[in-house]
Amino acid sequence: MKLPLFIALLLSAFAAFAQTDYPDPPPFTGVSEAKVKVEANWLLLPMNGGERYNKIKITDADGNTVFAGSVLLADGNAQWHAPVDVSKFKGGEITFSYQTLTKEPSFRQVDELGYTDHSKDRGRPTFHLTPKFGYMGDFCGLVKVGGLWHAYFLFNPYAMTPHEPYFIAHAVSDDLVNWDYKPDVMRPVFSDGAAVYPVAGSAFFDKNNKSGFFDSGSGVILIVEKSDGSTVLVSSEGAELAVLSGLGGKSVGSPSLSYLEKQKLWLVVKCVSSGGSNVVEFYTSRDLSNWKLSGSVAADMPSPTLFETFVSASDTKKYVLWGGGGSYLVGDFDGGNFRSDFPKPARLFYGDARGAQIWQNVPSGRILATARVDQPGDLMRDVGQSFSQSASIPWELRLADTKRGLRLRASVPQEIVGHFGRPEDALGIPQLQFRSNVFSLPEAVGNNFAVVFTFDTSELVGFSLRAGVAKFGYSKISESYEITRIETNKYAIKATDPRPDGFTSAMIFLDTYSAEAFFLDGSAVLFMGDSYLNPEQEIKVGCNGEIFVDKVSRIPINRVSPEQRAKAAQAVVDSVNKK
């Protein structure tokens, strides 16, 4: 007998929780100390996502704080080892204080942090960027330099949920699918027992060295806000270039830095809280030293970025003020004031998108945006993972002149399409028609692929596309997108433009712990941060009213693209020919 949907989902949830190997850890009973003789550059702390957060403190021989924070310290089986730089104390002794565990934690010391291929980890997504371990926060810069894509993001290697202090991590890719981890760009600095660490940032590609910070050519500048309230410019290696002042209060999200060629002005755009509401402020400077407030827009748009782009199929250029949650305004900018064509922000991203930033220095003037997909970190711990949060795939944005006015439209960029495999039928029958029900797709079971649906919405009140515990829906009555997790409605967000009746095509990207639903007309991208590793999860179509499903395709997404395979094969041939 087929179980009711709600009960089946609950059973799958309990099954996911049952995957964990962790009983409830015992409570702490006091504070312990361990004396550690420093014999190498790095002290590796044993971490386990199933442990309680443990308040630790590391001090040098003079009692100065080397590191302090709440960490997932393990006294037994370590899932990963998180490094602390102790190179300054090599040959000496440090004191490690921690809340008492059942036994003393086992430390390791190494002179160099070795390379690990984390793509082989259990449950690691196939085509999304994740932290190597620990917690991934919002982005601090996305930029392409030469043939490599560079992603900078807040990172805590000792936690699985938002916890201070933060680092800025650095990852690189040549195809936006496969990522390598580079050394951290910024780490917490402790003074008088208190930590100063990065809390927000973004990147700017300084073409032709307008800042004068580089010896020659071009370079990457990160604008970073710190926990002490300061704003600094740093290089891509973490060297401090300048301290900025006169930029108002603390940012909501991240500030952005750009250069206005026409006006020969530097521009910082940031969102701040003012009088109980959020405001986007524009600051300008000719020398990166003297800044003035030149304009503002009353809009709740954390992590704002301003960019200029052509309207598709025209010679007209407009400015877009982009917010990190996926909202935007279109208008004109005179170097100080932004005049919006919209009475209020429109929206392109819906759901669990956080801190979405625009990639800098993308060739051919293309606009790409990537968000962090917010995931339930505690549940990631419960299913036995060693990392939490992931990036979305990059989404290519264009400005289109539609019947309802200028709108941003999203599409899958060529870098991701190049990794698509051969589409396979996922419907199992020529066509499908049913009324007010949910239908499972027998040929679309599993994870780490994309599913494309084509269906007629003319006779519907609403519809939903379901993957595991995630459900993406649309209600014609409220004209809202509805995003649900285990039958709990997380979001019901009014659509910028109501969906039209008729045939609709949508695509869902599934990659282990997140799902992204995209309507192929480009009008909306919906995000769900999931937490269940379920290789047997079913893909379903649901409706209120009568639906006609014309076609469903399953598209594998491969780590290695056909072009990369061809290059590798040619390299082998060339090597043989040389011999």
Coordinates of C-alpha atoms in Angstrom, one line a residue:
M1 CA 0.0 0.0 0.0
K2 CA 1.4 3.4 -0.9
L3 CA 2.1 5.7 2.1
P4 CA 0.5 9.1 2.2
L5 CA 3.0 11.7 1.0
F6 CA 3.4 13.5 4.3
I7 CA 4.1 10.2 6.2
A8 CA 6.6 9.2 3.5
L9 CA 8.4 12.5 3.8
L10 CA 8.6 12.1 7.6
L11 CA 10.0 8.6 7.3
S12 CA 12.7 9.9 4.9
A13 CA 13.5 12.6 7.4
F14 CA 13.9 10.1 10.2
A15 CA 16.0 7.9 7.9
A16 CA 18.3 10.8 7.2
F17 CA 18.7 11.5 10.9
A18 CA 19.5 7.9 11.5
Q19 CA 22.6 8.2 9.3
T20 CA 24.5 10.0 12.1
D21 CA 26.9 8.0 14.2
Y22 CA 26.8 10.5 17.0
P23 CA 25.0 10.1 20.3
D24 CA 24.4 13.2 22.3
P25 CA 27.8 14.3 23.6
P26 CA 28.2 14.5 27.4
P27 CA 28.0 17.9 29.1
F28 CA 31.2 19.7 30.0
T29 CA 32.3 19.3 33.6
G30 CA 35.0 22.0 33.9
V31 CA 38.0 23.5 32.3
S32 CA 41.2 21.6 31.4
E33 CA 44.6 22.7 30.2
A34 CA 47.2 21.1 28.1
K35 CA 50.8 22.2 27.6
V36 CA 51.9 21.8 24.0
K37 CA 55.5 22.0 22.9
V38 CA 55.5 23.6 19.5
E39 CA 57.5 21.6 17.0
A40 CA 56.0 22.6 13.7
N41 CA 54.3 25.6 12.0
W42 CA 50.8 24.4 12.3
L43 CA 48.8 22.9 15.2
L44 CA 46.0 20.8 13.9
L45 CA 42.9 20.6 16.1
P46 CA 40.7 17.5 15.9
M47 CA 37.1 18.5 14.8
N48 CA 33.9 16.6 14.7
G49 CA 30.5 18.0 13.7
G50 CA 28.7 15.8 16.3
E51 CA 30.4 17.5 19.3
R52 CA 29.2 20.4 21.4
Y53 CA 30.8 23.7 20.7
N54 CA 33.7 24.0 23.1
K55 CA 35.2 27.3 24.2
I56 CA 38.9 27.1 23.8
K57 CA 41.8 29.4 24.3
I58 CA 45.4 29.1 23.2
T59 CA 48.0 31.4 24.9
D60 CA 51.8 31.8 24.5
A61 CA 54.4 31.7 27.3
D62 CA 53.6 35.3 28.2
G63 CA 49.9 34.7 28.5
N64 CA 49.0 36.5 25.2
T65 CA 46.1 35.0 23.2
V66 CA 47.1 33.1 20.1
F67 CA 43.5 32.0 19.3
A68 CA 40.2 31.9 21.1
G69 CA 36.7 30.8 20.0
S70 CA 33.9 28.2 20.1
V71 CA 35.0 25.1 18.2
L72 CA 33.7 21.6 17.6
L73 CA 36.6 20.0 19.4
A74 CA 36.7 16.2 19.3
D75 CA 38.1 13.9 22.0
G76 CA 37.8 10.8 19.8
N77 CA 37.1 10.3 16.1
A78 CA 38.1 13.5 14.2
Q79 CA 36.2 14.2 10.9
W80 CA 38.7 16.8 10.0
H81 CA 41.7 18.8 11.4
A82 CA 41.5 22.6 11.5
P83 CA 44.8 24.4 11.6
V84 CA 46.1 27.1 13.9
D85 CA 49.2 29.0 12.9
V86 CA 51.8 28.6 15.7
S87 CA 54.9 29.2 13.6
K88 CA 56.0 32.2 15.8
F89 CA 56.2 29.9 18.8
K90 CA 58.2 27.0 17.2
G91 CA 60.6 25.6 19.8
G92 CA 58.6 27.1 22.6
E93 CA 55.4 26.1 24.5
I94 CA 51.8 27.1 24.3
T95 CA 48.9 26.5 26.7
F96 CA 45.7 25.0 25.3
S97 CA 42.6 25.6 27.5
Y98 CA 39.3 23.9 26.8
Q99 CA 36.1 22.7 28.4
T100 CA 36.7 19.3 29.8
L101 CA 36.1 16.3 27.5
T102 CA 35.9 12.6 28.4
K103 CA 39.5 12.4 27.4
E104 CA 42.3 14.8 26.3
P105 CA 42.1 15.7 22.6
S106 CA 44.8 14.4 20.3
F107 CA 46.7 17.2 18.5
R108 CA 48.8 16.9 15.4
Q109 CA 51.6 19.3 14.2
V110 CA 52.8 19.8 10.7
D111 CA 55.1 22.2 8.9
E112 CA 53.0 22.3 5.8
L113 CA 49.3 22.0 5.1
G114 CA 49.1 19.2 2.6
Y115 CA 46.8 19.0 -0.4
T116 CA 43.6 17.0 -0.1
D117 CA 41.2 16.3 -3.0
H118 CA 37.9 17.1 -1.3
S119 CA 35.9 16.2 -4.4
K120 CA 36.2 12.6 -3.3
D121 CA 34.6 13.2 0.1
R122 CA 31.3 11.5 0.9
G123 CA 28.4 13.6 0.0
R124 CA 30.5 16.3 -1.6
P125 CA 28.4 18.1 -4.3
T126 CA 29.4 17.5 -7.9
F127 CA 29.2 20.9 -9.4
H128 CA 28.9 23.4 -6.6
L129 CA 31.6 25.2 -4.6
T130 CA 31.7 24.2 -0.9
P131 CA 34.2 25.0 1.9
K132 CA 36.9 22.3 2.3
F133 CA 35.5 21.8 5.8
G134 CA 33.7 23.9 8.4
Y135 CA 31.4 26.8 7.7
M136 CA 31.1 28.9 4.6
G137 CA 29.8 32.4 5.0
D138 CA 28.9 35.0 2.5
F139 CA 31.2 35.9 -0.4
C140 CA 34.0 38.5 -0.1
G141 CA 34.7 38.8 -3.8
L142 CA 34.3 37.0 -7.1
V143 CA 36.7 37.8 -9.9
K144 CA 38.2 36.3 -13.1
V145 CA 41.9 36.8 -13.6
G146 CA 43.4 35.3 -16.7
G147 CA 42.0 31.8 -17.1
L148 CA 41.0 31.3 -13.5
W149 CA 37.9 32.2 -11.5
H150 CA 38.7 33.3 -8.0
A151 CA 36.1 33.0 -5.2
Y152 CA 36.8 34.6 -1.8
F153 CA 34.4 33.9 1.1
L154 CA 34.0 34.1 4.9
F155 CA 35.1 30.9 6.5
N156 CA 35.3 29.3 9.9
P157 CA 37.2 26.0 9.9
Y158 CA 36.2 25.2 13.5
A159 CA 32.4 25.4 13.1
M160 CA 29.5 24.2 11.1
T161 CA 27.1 27.1 11.9
P162 CA 27.7 30.8 12.0
H163 CA 30.4 31.4 14.6
E164 CA 33.1 34.0 15.1
P165 CA 35.9 34.6 14.4
Y166 CA 36.0 34.4 10.6
F167 CA 38.7 34.0 8.0
I168 CA 38.6 34.8 4.3
A169 CA 39.1 31.7 2.3
H170 CA 40.2 31.5 -1.4
A171 CA 39.2 28.9 -4.0
V172 CA 40.0 28.9 -7.7
S173 CA 38.6 27.1 -10.7
D174 CA 39.2 27.0 -14.5
D175 CA 35.7 25.9 -15.3
L176 CA 33.4 27.0 -12.4
V177 CA 32.7 23.4 -11.6
N178 CA 35.9 22.0 -10.2
W179 CA 37.5 24.0 -7.4
D180 CA 40.9 24.0 -5.7
Y181 CA 41.5 25.6 -2.3
K182 CA 44.3 28.1 -1.8
P183 CA 45.8 29.5 1.4
D184 CA 43.4 31.8 3.4
V185 CA 43.7 35.4 2.5
M186 CA 42.9 36.8 6.0
R187 CA 42.8 35.3 9.5
P188 CA 41.7 36.6 12.9
V189 CA 44.2 38.8 14.7
F190 CA 44.2 38.7 18.5
S191 CA 45.3 41.6 20.7
D192 CA 44.7 41.9 24.4
G193 CA 42.5 38.8 24.3
A194 CA 40.1 40.2 21.6
A195 CA 39.9 39.1 18.0
V196 CA 39.7 41.4 14.9
Y197 CA 38.5 39.5 11.9
P198 CA 36.8 40.1 8.5
V199 CA 33.0 40.2 8.5
A200 CA 32.2 41.3 4.9
G201 CA 33.8 42.1 1.6
S202 CA 33.9 42.1 -2.1
A203 CA 36.4 42.3 -5.0
F204 CA 37.4 44.8 -7.7
F205 CA 39.6 44.1 -10.6
D206 CA 41.9 47.1 -11.0
K207 CA 42.6 47.1 -14.7
N208 CA 45.7 49.2 -15.6
N209 CA 46.5 49.9 -11.9
K210 CA 44.3 53.0 -11.4
S211 CA 44.9 52.7 -7.7
G212 CA 48.6 52.7 -8.0
F213 CA 48.8 49.8 -5.6
F214 CA 50.6 47.5 -8.0
D215 CA 54.0 47.6 -9.5
S216 CA 52.7 47.2 -13.0
G217 CA 49.7 45.9 -14.9
S218 CA 46.5 45.0 -13.1
G219 CA 45.5 43.5 -9.8
V220 CA 42.7 42.4 -7.5
I221 CA 41.6 44.6 -4.6
L222 CA 39.4 43.3 -1.8
I223 CA 37.3 45.9 0.2
V224 CA 36.9 44.3 3.6
E225 CA 34.9 45.4 6.7
K226 CA 36.4 44.1 10.0
S227 CA 34.8 43.3 13.3
D228 CA 36.3 46.4 14.9
G229 CA 34.3 48.7 12.5
S230 CA 37.2 49.5 10.2
T231 CA 37.2 49.2 6.4
V232 CA 40.4 48.3 4.6
L233 CA 41.6 47.5 1.1
V234 CA 43.7 44.4 0.8
S235 CA 45.5 42.6 -2.0
S236 CA 44.4 39.1 -3.1
E237 CA 47.2 37.8 -1.0
G238 CA 45.9 39.6 2.1
A239 CA 48.4 42.5 2.3
E240 CA 46.8 45.6 3.6
L241 CA 46.8 48.4 1.0
A242 CA 44.8 51.2 2.6
V243 CA 42.5 52.1 5.5
L244 CA 39.3 53.8 4.4
S245 CA 37.5 56.4 6.5
G246 CA 34.3 58.5 6.0
L247 CA 32.2 55.6 4.7
G248 CA 29.4 55.9 7.2
G249 CA 28.1 53.1 9.4
K250 CA 28.4 49.3 9.4
S251 CA 27.3 47.6 6.2
V252 CA 24.3 45.4 6.0
G253 CA 25.9 42.6 4.0
S254 CA 29.0 43.6 2.0
P255 CA 30.1 46.9 0.5
S256 CA 31.3 47.0 -3.1
L257 CA 34.1 49.0 -4.8
S258 CA 34.2 50.1 -8.4
Y259 CA 35.7 52.8 -10.6
L260 CA 33.7 55.2 -12.7
E261 CA 35.7 55.8 -15.9
K262 CA 33.6 58.7 -17.2
Q263 CA 33.8 60.7 -13.9
K264 CA 37.3 59.4 -12.9
L265 CA 35.9 58.6 -9.5
W266 CA 36.1 55.6 -7.1
L267 CA 32.7 54.4 -5.9
V268 CA 31.7 52.5 -2.8
V269 CA 28.1 51.3 -2.6
K270 CA 26.8 49.9 0.7
C271 CA 23.6 49.2 2.5
V272 CA 23.2 50.6 6.0
S273 CA 20.5 50.6 8.7
S274 CA 19.1 54.1 9.2
G275 CA 16.1 55.0 11.4
G276 CA 14.8 51.5 11.6
S277 CA 15.0 50.8 7.8
N278 CA 17.7 50.0 5.3
V279 CA 19.2 52.5 2.9
V280 CA 21.7 52.1 0.0
E281 CA 24.4 54.8 0.1
F282 CA 26.8 55.9 -2.6
Y283 CA 30.3 57.3 -1.6
T284 CA 32.8 58.7 -4.1
S285 CA 36.5 59.6 -4.0
R286 CA 39.1 60.7 -6.4
D287 CA 42.1 59.3 -4.5
L288 CA 40.7 56.5 -2.3
S289 CA 41.5 58.6 0.7
N290 CA 38.8 61.4 0.9
W291 CA 35.3 60.1 0.6
K292 CA 32.0 61.9 0.5
L293 CA 28.4 60.7 0.6
S294 CA 27.1 61.6 -2.9
G295 CA 23.6 60.0 -2.9
S296 CA 21.3 57.3 -1.4
V297 CA 18.3 55.2 -2.3
A298 CA 15.7 54.1 0.3
A299 CA 15.8 50.3 -0.4
D300 CA 16.3 47.2 1.6
M301 CA 19.1 45.7 -0.5
P302 CA 22.0 44.1 1.5
S303 CA 25.3 43.6 -0.3
P304 CA 24.5 46.1 -3.1
T305 CA 26.5 46.3 -6.4
L306 CA 26.0 48.9 -9.2
F307 CA 26.8 47.9 -12.7
E308 CA 26.1 49.2 -16.2
T309 CA 24.9 47.0 -19.0
F310 CA 23.3 47.1 -22.4
V311 CA 19.6 46.4 -22.8
S312 CA 19.4 43.2 -24.9
A313 CA 19.2 43.7 -28.7
S314 CA 19.7 47.4 -28.4
D315 CA 22.4 50.1 -28.1
T316 CA 20.8 51.5 -24.9
K317 CA 22.7 51.2 -21.6
K318 CA 21.2 51.3 -18.2
Y319 CA 22.5 51.0 -14.6
V320 CA 21.4 48.1 -12.4
L321 CA 21.5 48.3 -8.6
W322 CA 21.8 44.7 -7.6
G323 CA 21.1 43.4 -4.0
G324 CA 22.6 40.3 -2.5
G325 CA 19.2 38.7 -1.9
G326 CA 18.4 38.8 -5.6
S327 CA 16.4 42.0 -5.8
Y328 CA 17.3 44.9 -8.2
L329 CA 16.5 48.3 -9.5
V330 CA 17.1 49.6 -13.0
G331 CA 17.8 53.3 -13.6
D332 CA 20.3 56.0 -14.3
F333 CA 23.4 57.1 -12.4
D334 CA 25.3 60.4 -12.8
G335 CA 28.3 59.5 -10.7
G336 CA 26.6 60.4 -7.4
N337 CA 22.9 59.9 -7.6
F338 CA 20.9 56.9 -8.7
R339 CA 17.5 57.5 -10.2
S340 CA 15.4 54.4 -10.3
D341 CA 12.9 53.6 -13.0
F342 CA 11.0 51.3 -10.5
P343 CA 8.9 52.4 -7.6
K344 CA 10.3 49.5 -5.6
P345 CA 12.9 46.7 -6.2
A346 CA 12.0 43.9 -8.6
R347 CA 13.2 40.4 -7.8
L348 CA 15.1 37.7 -9.8
F349 CA 16.3 35.3 -7.0
Y350 CA 13.8 33.8 -4.5
G351 CA 14.3 31.7 -1.4
D352 CA 17.6 30.6 0.2
A353 CA 19.9 32.9 -1.8
R354 CA 22.2 34.9 0.4
G355 CA 24.9 37.5 -0.4
A356 CA 24.8 37.1 -4.2
Q357 CA 27.7 39.0 -5.8
I358 CA 28.5 39.9 -9.3
W359 CA 31.6 38.4 -10.9
Q360 CA 34.2 41.0 -11.8
N361 CA 36.3 41.1 -15.0
V362 CA 34.2 38.6 -17.0
P363 CA 35.1 38.7 -20.7
S364 CA 32.8 40.2 -23.3
G365 CA 30.9 42.2 -20.7
R366 CA 28.9 39.3 -19.5
I367 CA 27.2 39.6 -16.1
L368 CA 27.4 36.5 -13.8
A369 CA 26.0 36.3 -10.3
T370 CA 26.6 33.6 -7.6
A371 CA 24.9 33.4 -4.2
R372 CA 25.5 31.4 -1.1
V373 CA 22.7 28.8 -0.7
D374 CA 21.7 28.9 3.0
Q375 CA 21.6 25.5 4.5
P376 CA 20.5 24.3 8.0
G377 CA 23.9 23.9 9.5
D378 CA 22.8 21.9 12.5
L379 CA 21.2 19.3 10.3
M380 CA 24.3 19.1 8.2
R381 CA 26.0 18.1 11.5
D382 CA 23.3 15.5 12.2
V383 CA 23.8 13.8 8.9
G384 CA 27.5 13.4 9.6
Q385 CA 29.0 16.0 7.3
S386 CA 32.2 17.9 7.8
F387 CA 31.2 21.1 5.8
S388 CA 28.2 23.4 5.8
Q389 CA 26.8 25.7 3.1
S390 CA 27.5 25.8 -0.6
A391 CA 27.6 28.3 -3.5
S392 CA 24.9 28.4 -6.2
I393 CA 25.9 27.7 -9.7
P394 CA 26.8 31.0 -11.5
W395 CA 23.8 32.6 -13.2
E396 CA 24.2 34.8 -16.3
L397 CA 22.1 38.0 -16.2
R398 CA 20.9 40.1 -19.0
L399 CA 18.6 43.2 -19.1
A400 CA 15.6 42.6 -21.3
D401 CA 12.9 45.0 -22.5
T402 CA 9.7 43.1 -21.8
K403 CA 6.0 43.9 -22.0
R404 CA 6.1 44.9 -18.4
G405 CA 9.2 47.1 -18.7
L406 CA 12.9 46.4 -18.2
R407 CA 13.7 43.2 -16.4
L408 CA 16.7 41.2 -15.5
R409 CA 16.6 37.7 -17.0
A410 CA 18.7 34.7 -15.9
S411 CA 20.2 31.9 -17.9
V412 CA 22.6 29.0 -17.4
P413 CA 26.1 30.2 -18.5
Q414 CA 28.1 28.4 -21.1
E415 CA 30.6 27.3 -18.5
I416 CA 28.0 25.1 -16.9
V417 CA 26.3 24.0 -20.1
G418 CA 29.6 22.7 -21.3
H419 CA 29.4 20.0 -18.5
F420 CA 25.9 18.8 -19.5
G421 CA 25.7 15.2 -20.6
R422 CA 23.3 13.7 -23.0
P423 CA 19.6 14.4 -22.0
E424 CA 17.6 11.3 -21.1
D425 CA 13.8 10.8 -21.0
A426 CA 12.6 11.0 -17.4
L427 CA 8.9 10.8 -17.9
G428 CA 8.7 7.2 -18.9
I429 CA 5.6 7.7 -21.1
P430 CA 4.9 9.8 -24.1
Q431 CA 2.8 12.4 -22.2
L432 CA 1.1 12.8 -18.8
Q433 CA -2.1 14.4 -17.8
F434 CA -3.7 14.4 -14.3
R435 CA -5.8 16.6 -12.0
S436 CA -5.0 17.8 -8.4
N437 CA -2.4 15.2 -7.5
V438 CA 1.3 14.4 -7.3
F439 CA 3.1 12.2 -9.8
S440 CA 6.5 10.6 -9.3
L441 CA 8.9 10.5 -12.3
P442 CA 10.2 6.9 -12.4
E443 CA 13.2 7.8 -14.5
A444 CA 14.3 10.7 -12.4
V445 CA 15.6 9.3 -9.2
G446 CA 18.7 10.3 -7.4
N447 CA 21.0 13.4 -7.2
N448 CA 23.7 15.4 -8.9
F449 CA 21.9 16.1 -12.2
A450 CA 19.4 18.6 -13.7
V451 CA 15.8 17.9 -14.7
V452 CA 13.9 19.9 -17.3
F453 CA 10.1 20.0 -17.3
T454 CA 7.7 21.2 -20.0
F455 CA 4.1 21.5 -19.0
D456 CA 0.9 23.4 -19.7
T457 CA -0.4 25.7 -16.8
S458 CA -3.6 26.9 -18.6
E459 CA -6.0 24.9 -16.4
L460 CA -4.1 25.2 -13.1
V461 CA -4.6 27.1 -9.9
G462 CA -1.0 26.2 -8.9
F463 CA 1.8 23.8 -9.5
S464 CA 4.8 22.4 -7.7
L465 CA 8.1 20.7 -8.7
R466 CA 9.4 18.5 -5.9
A467 CA 12.9 17.0 -5.3
G468 CA 13.5 15.1 -2.1
V469 CA 12.4 17.4 0.8
A470 CA 12.3 20.5 -1.4
K471 CA 9.2 21.8 -3.1
F472 CA 9.1 24.7 -5.5
G473 CA 5.7 26.0 -6.3
Y474 CA 3.7 28.8 -7.8
S475 CA 0.2 30.0 -6.8
K476 CA -1.9 31.8 -9.4
I477 CA -4.2 33.1 -6.7
S478 CA -1.5 34.9 -4.7
E479 CA 0.8 35.3 -7.7
S480 CA 3.6 34.1 -5.5
Y481 CA 6.4 31.6 -5.6
E482 CA 6.2 29.1 -2.7
I483 CA 9.3 27.3 -1.4
T484 CA 8.6 24.5 1.0
R485 CA 10.8 22.1 3.0
I486 CA 9.2 18.9 4.4
E487 CA 5.7 20.4 4.0
T488 CA 6.7 23.5 6.0
N489 CA 6.4 26.7 3.9
K490 CA 9.7 28.6 4.2
Y491 CA 8.9 31.3 1.7
A492 CA 5.8 32.7 -0.1
I493 CA 7.2 35.6 -2.2
K494 CA 5.2 37.8 -4.5
A495 CA 6.5 37.3 -8.1
T496 CA 7.8 40.5 -9.8
D497 CA 5.7 39.5 -12.8
P498 CA 2.8 36.9 -12.6
R499 CA 3.6 33.7 -14.6
P500 CA 1.6 33.6 -17.9
D501 CA -0.7 30.8 -18.8
G502 CA 0.3 28.3 -21.4
F503 CA 3.4 26.0 -21.8
T504 CA 6.1 26.6 -19.2
S505 CA 9.6 25.1 -19.1
A506 CA 11.5 24.8 -15.9
M507 CA 14.8 23.2 -14.8
I508 CA 15.9 22.0 -11.4
F509 CA 19.6 21.5 -10.5
L510 CA 20.1 18.9 -7.8
D511 CA 23.5 18.6 -6.1
T512 CA 23.4 16.6 -2.9
Y513 CA 22.6 19.4 -0.4
S514 CA 20.9 22.1 -2.4
A515 CA 18.4 22.6 -5.2
E516 CA 17.9 25.5 -7.6
A517 CA 14.8 25.8 -9.8
F518 CA 15.0 28.0 -12.9
F519 CA 12.2 29.0 -15.3
L520 CA 13.6 28.9 -18.8
D521 CA 12.1 32.3 -19.7
G522 CA 14.7 33.6 -17.2
S523 CA 12.2 35.4 -15.0
A524 CA 12.9 33.6 -11.7
V525 CA 15.5 31.4 -10.0
L526 CA 14.4 29.6 -6.7
F527 CA 16.8 28.3 -4.2
M528 CA 16.5 25.7 -1.4
G529 CA 19.3 24.8 1.0
D530 CA 18.7 21.1 1.8
S531 CA 20.5 18.8 4.3
Y532 CA 19.7 15.2 3.3
L533 CA 22.0 13.0 1.4
N534 CA 19.5 10.7 -0.4
P535 CA 20.6 8.9 -3.5
E536 CA 17.1 7.4 -3.9
Q537 CA 15.1 10.7 -3.7
E538 CA 12.3 11.0 -6.2
I539 CA 11.4 13.9 -8.4
K540 CA 7.7 14.7 -8.6
V541 CA 5.2 17.0 -10.3
G542 CA 2.2 18.3 -8.4
C543 CA -0.7 20.5 -9.3
N544 CA -4.0 22.1 -8.1
G545 CA -6.2 21.8 -11.2
E546 CA -5.4 19.9 -14.4
I547 CA -1.9 19.7 -15.7
F548 CA -0.5 18.4 -19.0
V549 CA 3.1 17.4 -18.9
D550 CA 4.6 17.2 -22.3
K551 CA 8.2 16.3 -21.6
V552 CA 10.6 15.7 -18.8
S553 CA 14.4 15.2 -19.4
R554 CA 17.2 14.2 -17.0
I555 CA 20.6 15.8 -17.8
P556 CA 23.7 14.4 -16.2
I557 CA 26.3 17.1 -15.2
N558 CA 29.8 15.8 -15.5
R559 CA 32.9 17.1 -13.6
V560 CA 34.9 16.8 -16.8
S561 CA 33.4 18.5 -19.9
P562 CA 33.7 17.0 -23.4
E563 CA 36.1 19.9 -24.3
Q564 CA 38.3 19.0 -21.3
R565 CA 38.3 15.4 -22.3
A566 CA 39.4 16.3 -25.8
K567 CA 42.2 18.5 -24.5
A568 CA 43.4 15.7 -22.2
A569 CA 43.3 13.2 -25.0
Q570 CA 45.2 15.5 -27.3
A571 CA 47.8 16.1 -24.6
V572 CA 48.4 12.3 -24.4
V573 CA 48.7 12.1 -28.2
D574 CA 51.2 15.0 -28.2
S575 CA 53.2 13.4 -25.5
V576 CA 53.4 10.1 -27.4
N577 CA 54.4 11.9 -30.6
K578 CA 57.2 13.7 -28.8
K579 CA 58.6 10.4 -27.7

